[in-house]
């Protein structure tokens, strides 16, 4: 019988680069066994071939589940877990990082619109809703919301009405709000609250920009004079 033609698999195509395996916890047991063998042998046998080919790629795995718990439950191989967790990087869920929501939205809008397009502004009410939302789907859900808003936006300014309904109507639970409120703002007007949040976000952008005010003004899409006016206290 003639030998079947070999196929170039993902490990081979990665070459000496990086292979990312998303949601590795969802791999069935049979695939986990094969993955473990490849990682231990540092070689792979292409489909239709009887030769082992050496591998020299970096493997990065992602998962939204706690693999330690999956090991305890018997759904993930313990030996594979230790093979993969050489340098674990744990990222807290987005709902615990409201300060990261707006920078991520800026990145996702730029990714969606392209380098040469003007990014729309986001009204304060919409920004608050985005920061308060629980984001159970993490960045994937945020990306979906950004696409939704951009699809319906025609004015260059994203409003609360242009966000998905589940976000626009979301109310943080009394037992555990996703956004911390300053006690000094209790009983204050909406205008005072929005001003406080505006200052908080400007400071965040300045920190991210290394206190480069020109760069921060560019990110915020305001003039340098407007930046100084909105945050009058010295920033050194």
mmCIF file of C-alpha atoms in Angstrom, residues 94-95 97-108 122 126-127 129-133 135 142 146 201 204:
data_model
loop_
_atom_site.group_PDB
_atom_site.id
_atom_site.type_symbol
_atom_site.label_atom_id
_atom_site.label_comp_id
_atom_site.label_asym_id
_atom_site.label_seq_id
_atom_site.Cartn_x
_atom_site.Cartn_y
_atom_site.Cartn_z
ATOM 1 C CA UNK A 94 -11.452 41.506 34.151
ATOM 2 C CA UNK A 95 -14.302 42.135 36.621
ATOM 3 C CA UNK A 97 -9.683 45.115 37.212
ATOM 4 C CA UNK A 98 -12.086 47.942 36.252
ATOM 5 C CA UNK A 99 -9.113 50.259 35.765
ATOM 6 C CA UNK A 100 -8.025 48.107 32.802
ATOM 7 C CA UNK A 101 -11.352 48.305 30.958
ATOM 8 C CA UNK A 102 -10.882 51.664 29.205
ATOM 9 C CA UNK A 103 -7.272 51.051 28.072
ATOM 10 C CA UNK A 104 -8.385 47.682 26.693
ATOM 11 C CA UNK A 105 -11.303 49.333 24.880
ATOM 12 C CA UNK A 106 -8.927 51.826 23.275
ATOM 13 C CA UNK A 107 -6.728 48.947 22.112
ATOM 14 C CA UNK A 108 -9.672 46.912 20.810
ATOM 15 C CA UNK A 122 -16.965 57.404 24.916
ATOM 16 C CA UNK A 126 -21.164 54.707 28.921
ATOM 17 C CA UNK A 127 -17.697 54.590 30.485
ATOM 18 C CA UNK A 129 -21.389 51.254 32.676
ATOM 19 C CA UNK A 130 -18.412 49.570 31.026
ATOM 20 C CA UNK A 131 -16.317 49.808 34.185
ATOM 21 C CA UNK A 132 -19.129 48.540 36.430
ATOM 22 C CA UNK A 133 -20.099 45.555 34.290
ATOM 23 C CA UNK A 135 -17.435 40.808 32.384
ATOM 24 C CA UNK A 142 -15.369 43.072 26.038
ATOM 25 C CA UNK A 146 -16.693 47.001 21.378
ATOM 26 C CA UNK A 201 -9.042 57.847 34.435
ATOM 27 C CA UNK A 204 -4.454 56.194 35.038
#
